[in-house]
Coordinates of N, CA and C in Angstrom, one line a residue:
M18 N -65.9 -79.3 44.0 CA -66.2 -79.8 45.4 C -67.1 -81.0 45.3
R19 N -66.7 -82.0 46.0 CA -67.6 -83.2 46.1 C -68.0 -83.4 47.5
V20 N -69.3 -83.6 47.7 CA -69.7 -84.0 49.0 C -70.6 -85.2 48.9
Q21 N -70.3 -86.2 49.6 CA -71.1 -87.4 49.6 C -71.9 -87.5 50.9
D22 N -73.2 -87.4 50.8 CA -74.0 -87.6 52.0 C -74.1 -89.0 52.3
R23 N -73.4 -89.5 53.4 CA -73.4 -90.9 53.7 C -74.6 -91.3 54.6
G24 N -75.7 -90.7 54.3 CA -76.9 -91.0 55.1 C -76.8 -90.6 56.5
G25 N -76.2 -89.4 56.7 CA -76.1 -88.9 58.1 C -75.1 -89.6 58.9
L26 N -74.0 -90.1 58.3 CA -72.9 -90.8 59.0 C -72.6 -90.0 60.3
D27 N -72.8 -90.6 61.4 CA -72.5 -89.9 62.7 C -73.3 -88.6 62.9
G28 N -74.4 -88.5 62.1 CA -75.1 -87.3 62.3 C -74.5 -86.0 61.7
L29 N -73.5 -86.2 60.9 CA -72.8 -85.0 60.3 C -73.6 -84.4 59.2
N30 N -73.5 -83.1 59.1 CA -74.2 -82.3 58.2 C -73.3 -82.1 56.9
A31 N -73.7 -82.6 55.8 CA -72.9 -82.5 54.6 C -72.6 -81.1 54.1
A32 N -73.7 -80.3 54.2 CA -73.5 -78.9 53.8 C -72.5 -78.1 54.7
E33 N -72.5 -78.4 56.0 CA -71.6 -77.8 56.9 C -70.2 -78.2 56.6
M34 N -70.0 -79.5 56.3 CA -68.7 -80.0 56.0 C -68.2 -79.3 54.7
Q35 N -69.0 -79.2 53.7 CA -68.7 -78.6 52.4 C -68.2 -77.1 52.7
R36 N -69.0 -76.4 53.5 CA -68.6 -75.0 53.8 C -67.2 -74.9 54.5
A37 N -67.0 -75.8 55.4 CA -65.8 -75.9 56.2 C -64.6 -76.1 55.3
L38 N -64.7 -77.1 54.4 CA -63.6 -77.5 53.5 C -63.3 -76.3 52.5
K39 N -64.4 -75.7 52.0 CA -64.2 -74.6 51.1 C -63.5 -73.4 51.8
S40 N -63.8 -73.2 53.1 CA -63.1 -72.1 53.8 C -61.6 -72.3 53.9
L41 N -61.2 -73.6 53.9 CA -59.7 -73.8 53.9 C -59.0 -73.3 52.7
R42 N -59.7 -73.3 51.5 CA -59.2 -72.8 50.3 C -59.0 -71.3 50.4
T43 N -60.0 -70.6 50.9 CA -60.0 -69.2 51.1 C -59.0 -68.7 52.2
E44 N -59.0 -69.4 53.3 CA -58.2 -69.0 54.4 C -56.7 -69.3 54.3
F45 N -56.4 -70.5 53.7 CA -55.1 -71.0 53.7 C -54.5 -71.3 52.3
G46 N -55.3 -71.1 51.3 CA -54.9 -71.5 49.9 C -54.8 -73.0 49.6
S47 N -55.6 -73.7 50.4 CA -55.7 -75.2 50.2 C -55.9 -75.5 48.8
I48 N -55.2 -76.5 48.3 CA -55.4 -77.0 46.9 C -56.3 -78.3 46.9
A49 N -56.4 -78.9 48.1 CA -57.2 -80.1 48.2 C -57.5 -80.3 49.7
S50 N -58.7 -80.7 50.0 CA -59.0 -81.1 51.4 C -60.1 -82.1 51.4
A51 N -60.2 -82.9 52.4 CA -61.2 -83.9 52.5 C -61.5 -84.4 53.9
I52 N -62.7 -84.8 54.1 CA -63.0 -85.6 55.3 C -63.3 -87.0 54.9
I53 N -62.6 -87.9 55.4 CA -62.6 -89.3 55.0 C -62.8 -90.2 56.2
S54 N -63.3 -91.4 55.9 CA -63.4 -92.4 56.9 C -62.0 -93.1 57.1
R55 N -61.7 -93.7 58.2 CA -60.4 -94.3 58.4 C -60.1 -95.5 57.4
D56 N -61.2 -96.0 56.7 CA -61.0 -97.0 55.7 C -61.0 -96.4 54.3
G57 N -60.9 -95.1 54.2 CA -60.7 -94.4 52.9 C -62.0 -94.0 52.2
I58 N -63.1 -94.1 52.8 CA -64.4 -93.7 52.1 C -64.5 -92.2 52.2
L59 N -64.7 -91.6 51.0 CA -64.9 -90.2 50.9 C -66.2 -89.8 51.5
I60 N -66.1 -88.8 52.5 CA -67.3 -88.3 53.1 C -67.6 -86.9 52.5
A61 N -66.6 -86.0 52.4 CA -66.7 -84.7 51.8 C -65.4 -84.3 51.3
S62 N -65.3 -83.5 50.2 CA -64.0 -83.1 49.7 C -64.1 -81.8 49.0
D63 N -63.0 -81.1 48.9 CA -62.8 -80.0 48.0 C -61.5 -80.3 47.3
I64 N -61.6 -81.1 46.2 CA -60.5 -81.6 45.5 C -60.6 -81.1 44.0
P65 N -59.5 -80.7 43.4 CA -59.6 -80.2 42.0 C -60.1 -81.3 41.0
G66 N -60.7 -80.8 40.0 CA -61.0 -81.7 38.9 C -59.8 -82.4 38.3
G67 N -60.0 -83.6 37.8 CA -58.9 -84.3 37.2 C -58.2 -85.2 38.3
V68 N -58.5 -85.0 39.5 CA -58.0 -85.9 40.6 C -59.0 -86.9 40.9
I69 N -58.5 -88.2 41.0 CA -59.4 -89.3 41.3 C -59.5 -89.3 42.8
A70 N -60.6 -88.7 43.3 CA -60.8 -88.5 44.8 C -60.7 -89.8 45.5
E71 N -61.2 -90.9 45.0 CA -61.2 -92.1 45.7 C -59.8 -92.6 45.9
T72 N -58.9 -92.4 44.9 CA -57.5 -92.8 45.1 C -56.8 -92.0 46.1
F73 N -57.1 -90.7 46.0 CA -56.5 -89.7 47.0 C -56.9 -90.1 48.4
T74 N -58.2 -90.4 48.7 CA -58.7 -90.6 50.0 C -58.2 -92.0 50.5
I75 N -58.2 -93.0 49.7 CA -57.7 -94.3 50.1 C -56.2 -94.3 50.5
M76 N -55.4 -93.5 49.7 CA -54.0 -93.4 50.0 C -53.8 -92.6 51.3
C77 N -54.6 -91.6 51.6 CA -54.5 -90.9 52.8 C -54.8 -91.8 54.0
A78 N -55.9 -92.5 53.9 CA -56.3 -93.5 55.0 C -55.2 -94.5 55.2
T79 N -54.6 -95.0 54.1 CA -53.5 -96.0 54.2 C -52.3 -95.4 54.9
M80 N -51.9 -94.1 54.6 CA -50.8 -93.5 55.3 C -51.1 -93.4 56.8
M81 N -52.3 -93.0 57.2 CA -52.6 -92.8 58.6 C -52.7 -94.2 59.2
G82 N -53.2 -95.2 58.5 CA -53.2 -96.6 59.0 C -51.8 -97.1 59.3
A83 N -50.9 -96.8 58.4 CA -49.5 -97.3 58.5 C -48.9 -96.6 59.8
A84 N -49.1 -95.4 60.0 CA -48.6 -94.7 61.1 C -49.2 -95.3 62.4
S85 N -50.5 -95.6 62.4 CA -51.2 -96.2 63.5 C -50.6 -97.5 63.9
T86 N -50.3 -98.4 62.8 CA -49.7 -99.7 63.1 C -48.3 -99.5 63.7
A87 N -47.5 -98.6 63.1 CA -46.1 -98.3 63.7 C -46.2 -97.9 65.1
H88 N -47.1 -97.0 65.4 CA -47.3 -96.5 66.8 C -47.7 -97.7 67.7
S89 N -48.6 -98.5 67.2 CA -49.1 -99.6 68.0 C -47.9 -100.6 68.4
E90 N -47.1 -100.8 67.4 CA -45.9 -101.7 67.6 C -45.0 -101.1 68.7
L91 N -44.9 -99.8 68.7 CA -44.0 -99.1 69.7 C -44.8 -98.9 71.0
R92 N -46.1 -99.2 71.0 CA -46.9 -99.0 72.2 C -46.8 -97.5 72.7
I93 N -47.0 -96.6 71.8 CA -46.9 -95.2 72.2 C -48.2 -94.4 71.9
G94 N -49.3 -95.1 71.8 CA -50.6 -94.5 71.5 C -50.8 -94.3 70.0
Q95 N -52.0 -93.8 69.7 CA -52.4 -93.6 68.3 C -51.9 -92.2 67.8
P96 N -51.5 -92.1 66.6 CA -51.1 -90.8 66.0 C -52.3 -89.9 65.9
K97 N -52.1 -88.6 66.2 CA -53.2 -87.7 66.1 C -53.0 -86.8 64.9
M98 N -51.8 -86.7 64.4 CA -51.5 -85.8 63.2 C -50.3 -86.3 62.4
M99 N -50.4 -86.1 61.1 CA -49.3 -86.5 60.2 C -49.0 -85.4 59.2
R100 N -47.8 -85.1 59.0 CA -47.4 -84.1 58.0 C -46.5 -84.7 56.9
V101 N -46.8 -84.4 55.6 CA -46.0 -84.8 54.5 C -45.6 -83.6 53.7
I102 N -44.3 -83.4 53.6 CA -43.8 -82.1 53.0 C -43.2 -82.5 51.7
S103 N -43.6 -81.7 50.6 CA -42.9 -81.9 49.3 C -42.3 -80.5 49.0
E104 N -41.8 -80.4 47.8 CA -41.1 -79.1 47.4 C -41.9 -77.9 47.6
K105 N -43.2 -77.9 47.2 CA -44.0 -76.7 47.2 C -45.2 -76.8 48.0
H106 N -45.6 -78.0 48.5 CA -46.8 -78.1 49.3 C -46.6 -79.0 50.5
E107 N -47.5 -78.9 51.4 CA -47.5 -79.7 52.6 C -48.9 -80.3 52.8
M108 N -49.0 -81.6 53.2 CA -50.2 -82.3 53.4 C -50.3 -82.5 54.9
M109 N -51.4 -82.2 55.5 CA -51.6 -82.4 56.9 C -52.8 -83.4 57.1
L110 N -52.6 -84.4 57.8 CA -53.7 -85.4 58.1 C -53.9 -85.4 59.6
V111 N -55.2 -85.1 60.0 CA -55.5 -85.0 61.4 C -56.6 -86.0 61.8
S112 N -56.3 -86.8 62.8 CA -57.3 -87.7 63.3 C -58.6 -86.9 63.8
A113 N -59.7 -87.4 63.3 CA -61.0 -86.8 63.7 C -61.8 -87.8 64.5
G114 N -61.3 -88.2 65.6 CA -62.0 -89.3 66.3 C -61.6 -90.7 65.8
R115 N -62.4 -91.7 66.3 CA -62.1 -93.1 65.9 C -62.5 -93.4 64.5
K116 N -63.3 -92.6 63.9 CA -63.9 -93.0 62.6 C -63.4 -92.2 61.4
M117 N -62.9 -91.0 61.6 CA -62.6 -90.1 60.5 C -61.2 -89.5 60.5
I118 N -60.8 -88.9 59.4 CA -59.6 -88.2 59.2 C -59.9 -87.0 58.4
I119 N -59.3 -85.8 58.7 CA -59.4 -84.6 57.9 C -58.0 -84.4 57.2
V120 N -58.0 -84.2 55.9 CA -56.8 -84.0 55.2 C -56.8 -82.6 54.5
C121 N -55.7 -81.9 54.5 CA -55.6 -80.6 53.8 C -54.2 -80.5 53.2
V122 N -54.2 -80.1 52.0 CA -52.9 -79.8 51.3 C -52.8 -78.3 51.0
V123 N -51.7 -77.7 51.5 CA -51.5 -76.3 51.4 C -50.1 -76.0 50.8
P124 N -50.0 -74.7 50.3 CA -48.6 -74.3 49.8 C -47.7 -74.2 51.0
I125 N -46.4 -74.5 50.8 CA -45.4 -74.3 51.8 C -45.4 -72.8 52.2
G126 N -45.2 -72.5 53.4 CA -45.2 -71.1 53.9 C -46.5 -70.8 54.7
V127 N -47.5 -71.6 54.6 CA -48.7 -71.3 55.3 C -48.4 -71.5 56.8
N128 N -49.0 -70.7 57.7 CA -48.9 -70.9 59.1 C -49.5 -72.2 59.5
I129 N -48.6 -73.2 59.8 CA -49.1 -74.5 60.1 C -49.8 -74.6 61.4
D130 N -49.4 -73.8 62.4 CA -50.1 -73.8 63.7 C -51.5 -73.3 63.5
Q131 N -51.7 -72.2 62.7 CA -53.1 -71.7 62.5 C -53.9 -72.7 61.7
L132 N -53.3 -73.4 60.7 CA -54.0 -74.4 59.9 C -54.4 -75.6 60.9
Q133 N -53.5 -76.0 61.7 CA -53.9 -77.1 62.6 C -55.0 -76.7 63.5
A134 N -54.9 -75.5 64.0 CA -56.0 -75.0 64.9 C -57.3 -75.0 64.2
R135 N -57.3 -74.5 62.9 CA -58.6 -74.5 62.1 C -59.1 -75.9 61.8
L136 N -58.2 -76.8 61.5 CA -58.6 -78.2 61.3 C -59.3 -78.8 62.6
R137 N -58.7 -78.5 63.7 CA -59.3 -78.9 65.0 C -60.7 -78.3 65.2
E138 N -60.8 -77.0 64.8 CA -62.1 -76.4 64.9 C -63.2 -77.1 64.1
I139 N -62.8 -77.5 62.9 CA -63.7 -78.2 62.0 C -64.0 -79.5 62.6
I140 N -63.0 -80.2 63.1 CA -63.3 -81.5 63.7 C -64.3 -81.4 64.8
E141 N -64.0 -80.4 65.7 CA -64.9 -80.2 66.9 C -66.3 -79.9 66.4
S142 N -66.5 -79.0 65.4 CA -67.8 -78.6 65.0 C -68.5 -79.8 64.4
T143 N -67.8 -80.7 63.6 CA -68.5 -81.8 63.0 C -68.9 -82.8 64.1
Q144 N -68.1 -82.9 65.2 CA -68.4 -83.9 66.2 C -69.5 -83.3 67.1
Q145 N -69.7 -82.0 67.2 CA -70.8 -81.4 67.9 C -72.1 -81.7 67.1
E146 N -72.0 -81.7 65.8 CA -73.2 -82.0 65.0 C -73.6 -83.5 65.2
A147 N -72.7 -84.3 65.6 CA -73.0 -85.7 65.8 C -73.7 -86.0 67.1
V148 N -73.7 -85.0 68.1 CA -74.3 -85.2 69.4 C -75.8 -85.0 69.3

């Protein structure tokens, strides 16, 4: 688990973010999760060793940025969530306000509605910390 305290970015509590990300592993079998800035800066993560966290987070931010650009071109508003499905895993990226994204990779078969609800709870709790 890596947590980078960004000097109180938006008043977020790094220890709370760390606990929230770790809970995704316990509750949903997450193999990787992160809270990142929209420009790909790692804020907090629960990513396995051997993974270059910065590459992972930058690519996640790039995917969400590409979706945002496509939505802007269509004038349909900003994307709130993105799902990427592979043979055995699914990645969910959820907008966490104007500045952040939460990412979670889980095995196929996890209840996605419950995962999405849990990610929204984490987002809301971190935003409450910012108030």
